[in-house]
C-alpha positions as a printed NumPy array, in Angstrom:
array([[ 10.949,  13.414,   0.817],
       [  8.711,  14.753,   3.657],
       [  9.805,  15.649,   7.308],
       [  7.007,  14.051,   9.523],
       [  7.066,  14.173,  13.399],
       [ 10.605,  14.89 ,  13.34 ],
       [ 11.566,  12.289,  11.15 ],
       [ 12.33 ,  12.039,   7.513],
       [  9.648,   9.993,   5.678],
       [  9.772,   8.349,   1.964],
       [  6.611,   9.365,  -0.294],
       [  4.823,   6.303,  -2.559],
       [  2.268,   6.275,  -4.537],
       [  0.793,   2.724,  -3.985],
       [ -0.613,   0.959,  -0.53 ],
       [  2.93 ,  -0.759,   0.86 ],
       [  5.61 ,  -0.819,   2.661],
       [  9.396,  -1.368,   1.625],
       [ 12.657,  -2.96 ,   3.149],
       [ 16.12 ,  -1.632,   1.769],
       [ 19.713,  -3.175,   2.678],
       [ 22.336,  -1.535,   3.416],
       [ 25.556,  -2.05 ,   1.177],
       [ 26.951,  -4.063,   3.744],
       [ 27.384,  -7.921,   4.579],
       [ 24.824,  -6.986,   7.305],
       [ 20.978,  -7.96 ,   6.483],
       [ 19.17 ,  -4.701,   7.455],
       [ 15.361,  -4.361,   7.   ],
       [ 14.473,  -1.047,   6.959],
       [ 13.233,   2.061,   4.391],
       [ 14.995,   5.403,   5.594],
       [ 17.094,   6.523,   8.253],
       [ 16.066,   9.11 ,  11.147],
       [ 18.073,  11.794,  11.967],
       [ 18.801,  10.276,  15.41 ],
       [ 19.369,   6.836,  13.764],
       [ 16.563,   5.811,  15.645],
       [ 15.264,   2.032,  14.675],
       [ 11.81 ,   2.885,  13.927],
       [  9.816,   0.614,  11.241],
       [  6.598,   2.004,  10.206],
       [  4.24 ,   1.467,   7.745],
       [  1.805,   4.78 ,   7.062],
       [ -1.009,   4.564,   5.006],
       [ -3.034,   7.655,   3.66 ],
       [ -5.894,   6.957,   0.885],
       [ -3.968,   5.843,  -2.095],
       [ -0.606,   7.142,  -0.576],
       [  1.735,   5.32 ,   1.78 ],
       [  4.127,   7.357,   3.998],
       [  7.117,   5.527,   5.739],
       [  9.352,   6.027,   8.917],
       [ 12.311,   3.595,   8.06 ],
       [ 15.194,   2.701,   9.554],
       [ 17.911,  -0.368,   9.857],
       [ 17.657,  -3.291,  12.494],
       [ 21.311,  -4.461,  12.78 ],
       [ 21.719,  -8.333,  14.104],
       [ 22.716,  -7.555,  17.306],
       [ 20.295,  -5.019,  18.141],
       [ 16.521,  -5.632,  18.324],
       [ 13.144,  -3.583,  18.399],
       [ 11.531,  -5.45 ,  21.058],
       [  8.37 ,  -2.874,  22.085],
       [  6.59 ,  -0.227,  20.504],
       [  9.219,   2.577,  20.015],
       [ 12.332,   0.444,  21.561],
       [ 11.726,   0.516,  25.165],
       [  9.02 ,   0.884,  27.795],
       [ 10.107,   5.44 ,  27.938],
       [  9.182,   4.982,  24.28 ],
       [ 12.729,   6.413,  23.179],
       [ 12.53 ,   5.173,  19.536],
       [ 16.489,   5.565,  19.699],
       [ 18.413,   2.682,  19.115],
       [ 22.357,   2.11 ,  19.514],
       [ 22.915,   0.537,  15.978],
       [ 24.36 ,   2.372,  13.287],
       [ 24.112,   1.608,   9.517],
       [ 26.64 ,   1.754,   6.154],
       [ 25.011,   3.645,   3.202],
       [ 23.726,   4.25 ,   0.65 ],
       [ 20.475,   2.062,   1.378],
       [ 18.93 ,   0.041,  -1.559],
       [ 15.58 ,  -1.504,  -1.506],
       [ 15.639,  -5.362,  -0.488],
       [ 11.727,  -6.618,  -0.709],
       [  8.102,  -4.97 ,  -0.63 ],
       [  5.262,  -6.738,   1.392],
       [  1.63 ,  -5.14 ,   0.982],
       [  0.042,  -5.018,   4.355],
       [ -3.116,  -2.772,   3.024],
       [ -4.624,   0.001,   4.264],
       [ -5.344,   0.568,   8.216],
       [ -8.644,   1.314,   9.619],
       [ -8.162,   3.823,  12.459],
       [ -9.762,   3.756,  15.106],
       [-10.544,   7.134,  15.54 ],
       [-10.479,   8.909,  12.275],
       [ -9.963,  12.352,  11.217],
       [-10.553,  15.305,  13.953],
       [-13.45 ,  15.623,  16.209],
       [-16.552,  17.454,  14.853],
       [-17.939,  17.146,  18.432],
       [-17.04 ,  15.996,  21.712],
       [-20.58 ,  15.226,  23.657],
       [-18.678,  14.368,  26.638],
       [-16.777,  17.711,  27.079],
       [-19.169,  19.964,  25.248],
       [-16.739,  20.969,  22.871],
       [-16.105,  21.456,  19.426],
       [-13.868,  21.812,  16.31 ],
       [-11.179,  20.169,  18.309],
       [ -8.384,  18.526,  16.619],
       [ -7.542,  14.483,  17.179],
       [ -5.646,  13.639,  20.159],
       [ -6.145,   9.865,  19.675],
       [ -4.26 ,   9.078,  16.673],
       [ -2.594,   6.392,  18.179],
       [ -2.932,   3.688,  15.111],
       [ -2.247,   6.056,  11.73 ],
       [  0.113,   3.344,  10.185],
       [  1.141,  -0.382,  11.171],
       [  4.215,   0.146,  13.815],
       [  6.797,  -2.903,  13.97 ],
       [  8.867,  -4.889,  16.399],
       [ 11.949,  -6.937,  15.733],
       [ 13.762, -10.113,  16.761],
       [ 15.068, -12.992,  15.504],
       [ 15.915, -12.316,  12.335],
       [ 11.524, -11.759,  11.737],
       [  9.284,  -8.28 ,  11.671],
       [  6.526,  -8.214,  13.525],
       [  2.964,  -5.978,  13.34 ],
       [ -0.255,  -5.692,  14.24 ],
       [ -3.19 ,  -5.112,  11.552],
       [ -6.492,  -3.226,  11.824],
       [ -7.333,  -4.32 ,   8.368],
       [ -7.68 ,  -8.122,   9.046],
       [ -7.414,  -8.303,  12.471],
       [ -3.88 , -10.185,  12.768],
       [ -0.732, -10.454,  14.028],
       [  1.91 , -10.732,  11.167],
       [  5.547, -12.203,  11.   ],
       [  7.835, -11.336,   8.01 ],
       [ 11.201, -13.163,   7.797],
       [ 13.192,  -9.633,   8.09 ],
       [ 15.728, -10.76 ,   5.401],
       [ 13.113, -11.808,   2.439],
       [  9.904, -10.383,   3.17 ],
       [  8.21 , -13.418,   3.257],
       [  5.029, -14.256,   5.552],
       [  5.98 , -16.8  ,   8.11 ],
       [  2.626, -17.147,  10.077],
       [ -0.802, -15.123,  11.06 ],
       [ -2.308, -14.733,  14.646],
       [ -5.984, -14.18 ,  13.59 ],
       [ -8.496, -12.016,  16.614],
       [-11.628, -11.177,  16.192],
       [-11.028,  -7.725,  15.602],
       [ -8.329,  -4.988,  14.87 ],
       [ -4.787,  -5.626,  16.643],
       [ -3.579,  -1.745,  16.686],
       [ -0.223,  -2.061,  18.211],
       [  2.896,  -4.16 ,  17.576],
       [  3.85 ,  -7.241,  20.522],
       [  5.951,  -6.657,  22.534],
       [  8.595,  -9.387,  22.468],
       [  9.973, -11.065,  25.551],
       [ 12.417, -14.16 ,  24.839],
       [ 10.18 , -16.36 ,  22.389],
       [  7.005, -14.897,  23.271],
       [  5.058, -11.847,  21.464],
       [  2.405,  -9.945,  23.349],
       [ -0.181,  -8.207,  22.364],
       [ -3.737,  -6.613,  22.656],
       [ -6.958,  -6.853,  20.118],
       [ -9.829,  -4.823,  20.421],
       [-11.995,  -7.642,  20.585],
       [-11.053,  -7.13 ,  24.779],
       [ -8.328, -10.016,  24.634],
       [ -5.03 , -10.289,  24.766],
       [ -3.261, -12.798,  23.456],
       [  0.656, -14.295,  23.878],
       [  1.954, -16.193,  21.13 ],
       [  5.693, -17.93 ,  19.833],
       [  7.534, -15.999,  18.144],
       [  8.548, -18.258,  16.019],
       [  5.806, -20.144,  15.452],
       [  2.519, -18.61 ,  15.979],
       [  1.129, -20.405,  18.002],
       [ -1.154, -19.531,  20.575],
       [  0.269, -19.846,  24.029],
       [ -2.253, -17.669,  26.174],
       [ -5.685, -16.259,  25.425],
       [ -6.713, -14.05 ,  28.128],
       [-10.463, -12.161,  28.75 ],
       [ -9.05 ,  -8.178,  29.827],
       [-13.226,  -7.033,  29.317],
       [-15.34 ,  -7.789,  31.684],
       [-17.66 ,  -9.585,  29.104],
       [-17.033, -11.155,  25.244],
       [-20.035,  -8.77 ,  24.001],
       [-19.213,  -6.914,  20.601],
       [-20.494,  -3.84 ,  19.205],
       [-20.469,  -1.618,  15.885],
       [-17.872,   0.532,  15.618],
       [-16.686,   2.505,  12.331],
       [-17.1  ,  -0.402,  10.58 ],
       [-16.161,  -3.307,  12.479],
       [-17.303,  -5.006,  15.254],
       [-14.882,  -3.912,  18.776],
       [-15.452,  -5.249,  22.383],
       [-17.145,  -1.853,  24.866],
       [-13.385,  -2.496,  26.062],
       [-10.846,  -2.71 ,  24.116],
       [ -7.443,  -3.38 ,  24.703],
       [ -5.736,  -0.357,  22.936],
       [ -2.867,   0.489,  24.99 ],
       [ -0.694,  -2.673,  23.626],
       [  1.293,  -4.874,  26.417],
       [  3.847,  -3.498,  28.723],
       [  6.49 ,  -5.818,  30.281],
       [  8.304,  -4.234,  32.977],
       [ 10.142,  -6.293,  35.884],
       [  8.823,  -9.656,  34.931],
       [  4.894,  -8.235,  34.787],
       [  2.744,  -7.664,  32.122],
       [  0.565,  -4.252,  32.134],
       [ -2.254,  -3.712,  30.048],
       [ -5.729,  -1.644,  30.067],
       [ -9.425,  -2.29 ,  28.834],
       [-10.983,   0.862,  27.999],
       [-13.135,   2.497,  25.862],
       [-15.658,   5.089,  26.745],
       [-15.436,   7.685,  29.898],
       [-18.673,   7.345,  31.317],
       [-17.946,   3.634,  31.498],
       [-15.243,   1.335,  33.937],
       [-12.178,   0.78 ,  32.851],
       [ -9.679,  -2.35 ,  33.593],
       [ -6.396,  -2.009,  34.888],
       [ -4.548,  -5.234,  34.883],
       [ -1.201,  -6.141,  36.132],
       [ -0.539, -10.042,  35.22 ],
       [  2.569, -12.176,  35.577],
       [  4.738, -12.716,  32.286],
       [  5.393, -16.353,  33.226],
       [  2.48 , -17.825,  34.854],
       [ -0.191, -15.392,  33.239],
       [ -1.314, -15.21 ,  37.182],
       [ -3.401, -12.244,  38.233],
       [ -1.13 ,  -9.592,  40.251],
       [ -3.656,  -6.893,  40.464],
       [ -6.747,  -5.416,  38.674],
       [ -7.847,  -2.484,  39.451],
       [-11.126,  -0.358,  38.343],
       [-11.252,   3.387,  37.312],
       [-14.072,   5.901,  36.863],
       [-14.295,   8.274,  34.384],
       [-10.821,   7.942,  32.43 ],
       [-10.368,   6.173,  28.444],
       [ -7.255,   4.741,  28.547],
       [ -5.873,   4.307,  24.86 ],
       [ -2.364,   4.442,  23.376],
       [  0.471,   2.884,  24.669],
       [  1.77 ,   2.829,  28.016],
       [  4.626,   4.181,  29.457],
       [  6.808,   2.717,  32.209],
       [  9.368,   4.621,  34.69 ],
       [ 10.556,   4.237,  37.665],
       [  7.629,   2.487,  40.235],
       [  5.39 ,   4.685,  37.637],
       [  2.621,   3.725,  34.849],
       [  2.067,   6.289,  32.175],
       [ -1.137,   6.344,  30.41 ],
       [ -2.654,   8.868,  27.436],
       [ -6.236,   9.156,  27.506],
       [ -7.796,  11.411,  24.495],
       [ -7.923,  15.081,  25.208],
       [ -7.534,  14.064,  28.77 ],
       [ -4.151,  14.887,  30.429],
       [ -2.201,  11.069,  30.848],
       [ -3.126,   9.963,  33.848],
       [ -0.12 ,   8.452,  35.968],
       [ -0.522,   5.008,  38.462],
       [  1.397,   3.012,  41.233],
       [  3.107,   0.217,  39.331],
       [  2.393,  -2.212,  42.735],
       [ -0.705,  -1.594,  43.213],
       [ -2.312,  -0.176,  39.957],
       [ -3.744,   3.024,  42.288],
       [ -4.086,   6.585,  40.493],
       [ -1.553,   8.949,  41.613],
       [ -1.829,  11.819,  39.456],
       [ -1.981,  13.633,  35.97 ],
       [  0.704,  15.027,  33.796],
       [ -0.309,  19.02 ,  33.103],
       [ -3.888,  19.779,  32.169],
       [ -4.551,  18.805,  28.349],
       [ -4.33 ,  15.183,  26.958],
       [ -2.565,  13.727,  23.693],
       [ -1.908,  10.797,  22.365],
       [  1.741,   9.882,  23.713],
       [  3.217,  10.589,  26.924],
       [  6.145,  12.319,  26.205]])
């Protein structure tokens, strides 16, 4: 066992991810157990070595958003019986970061040796409902359902690039952001496409550590808060980035606003009448849920989570 981030993780030798059961008559998909009994599904790869943050999804409880909730908690209410035993492994392959490894150089700031503040995408982070597991892929590009119970692929939501966070699951609908500078809604159940939305302010693509990303990408996944959904398209600092505030029924435009000199990547946190965004080494910048409008930073140095 290793201790990562505060929580326990399972070492494996091979590229995958694994599902145990608890000995129960409850179907639980998970791996291991944080201390806080937290349900957070994650699938870590490293080279030739997968690491794992497991832990149960009880029926009644589900892991709608990245981390639980829009504070990004990762604490959940549900409890499990042990001892755990493994239920089913599904291979999901290695991720392709979007940032990888620390900075050698940072043109921007003039700085150097500096450590990576935007490791937002390490491993392939899950939602939960209905009885299905949900993730995004930056290997193939995809949105994947599992049937939480077997393992077994129920349908693909193919992009036209990587998909670095998990949707975020309202009702029968899954949200979610690709960095092809879409977002995209889908049925839960099915897979099927229900909304196909332009966030960039073009559908140009361009090289980027191997794969071909919009100038702005959506990387901060899809926050639904109060019946709207929040996302950002955003790449580079010395270039606009896209604010947008749409309805979660209608898809109708609420607000979108423009901002100059900010990179807003990782996902977004929601409080209050607040918006809560990491950018980088950057301190998080904070905005008007409303209206979209700036209204501060959080200290003076950035990160990748706002915490």
């Amino acid at each position: 066992m290793r201790r990562l981030d505060g929580n326990l993780t399972c070492l494996y030798s091979q590229k995958q991810f694994r599902y145990q059961r608890a000995h129960s008559a409850q179907k639980v998909a998970a791996l291991f157990l944080s201390p806080d009994r937290a349900l957070l599904l994650s699938i870590m790869f490293r080279s030739t070595l997968a690491f794992f943050l497991l832990c149960a999804l009880c029926p009644a409880e589900v892991w709608p958003t990245y981390r639980h909730d829009n504070r990004r908690s990762g604490v959940s209410p549900s409890s499990l019986q042990l001892p755990l035993t493994e239920a089913w492994v599904h291979n999901g392959g290695p991720p392709q970061q979007a940032w990888t490894g620390p900075a050698k150089w940072d043109a921007y700031s003039s700085n150097e040796g500096l450590q990576s503040m935007r490791n937002f995408d390490p491993c392939y982070f899950t939602t939960a409902a209905h009885n299905l597991v949900y993730y995004g892929s930056s290997s193939d590009n995809a949105l994947h359902c599992l049937d939480a119970s077997t393992g077994e692929e129920q349908w693909q939501h193919f992009t036209n690039s990587s998909v670095r966070f998990p949707p975020t699951l309202v009702g029968e609908k899954a949200w979610f952001g690709s960095d092809d500078g879409y977002i995209y809604c889908a049925d839960a159940l099915t897979g099927k496409t229900l909304l196909k939305k332009q966030a960039a302010p073009s559908d140009r693509l361009i090289p980027s550590n191997g794969k071909l990303i919009s100038p702005w990408p959506v990387r901060t996944g899809i926050t639904i808060e109060n019946g709207r959904a929040f996302f950002a398209a955003s790449l580079l600092p010395w270039k606009t980035s896209y604010l947008w505030c749409i309805d979660a029924k209608t898809a109708e435009q609420a607000y979108l606003t423009e901002h100059q000199g900010v990179t807003l990547q990782g996902a977004i946190l929601a409080g209050g009448d607040r918006l809560y965004i990491p950018q980088g080494r950057a301190a998080p910048i904070t905005l008007n849920q409303n209206d979209g409008k700036k209204t501060g930073t959080i200290g003076q140095a950035g990160g990748t989570f706002c915490r």
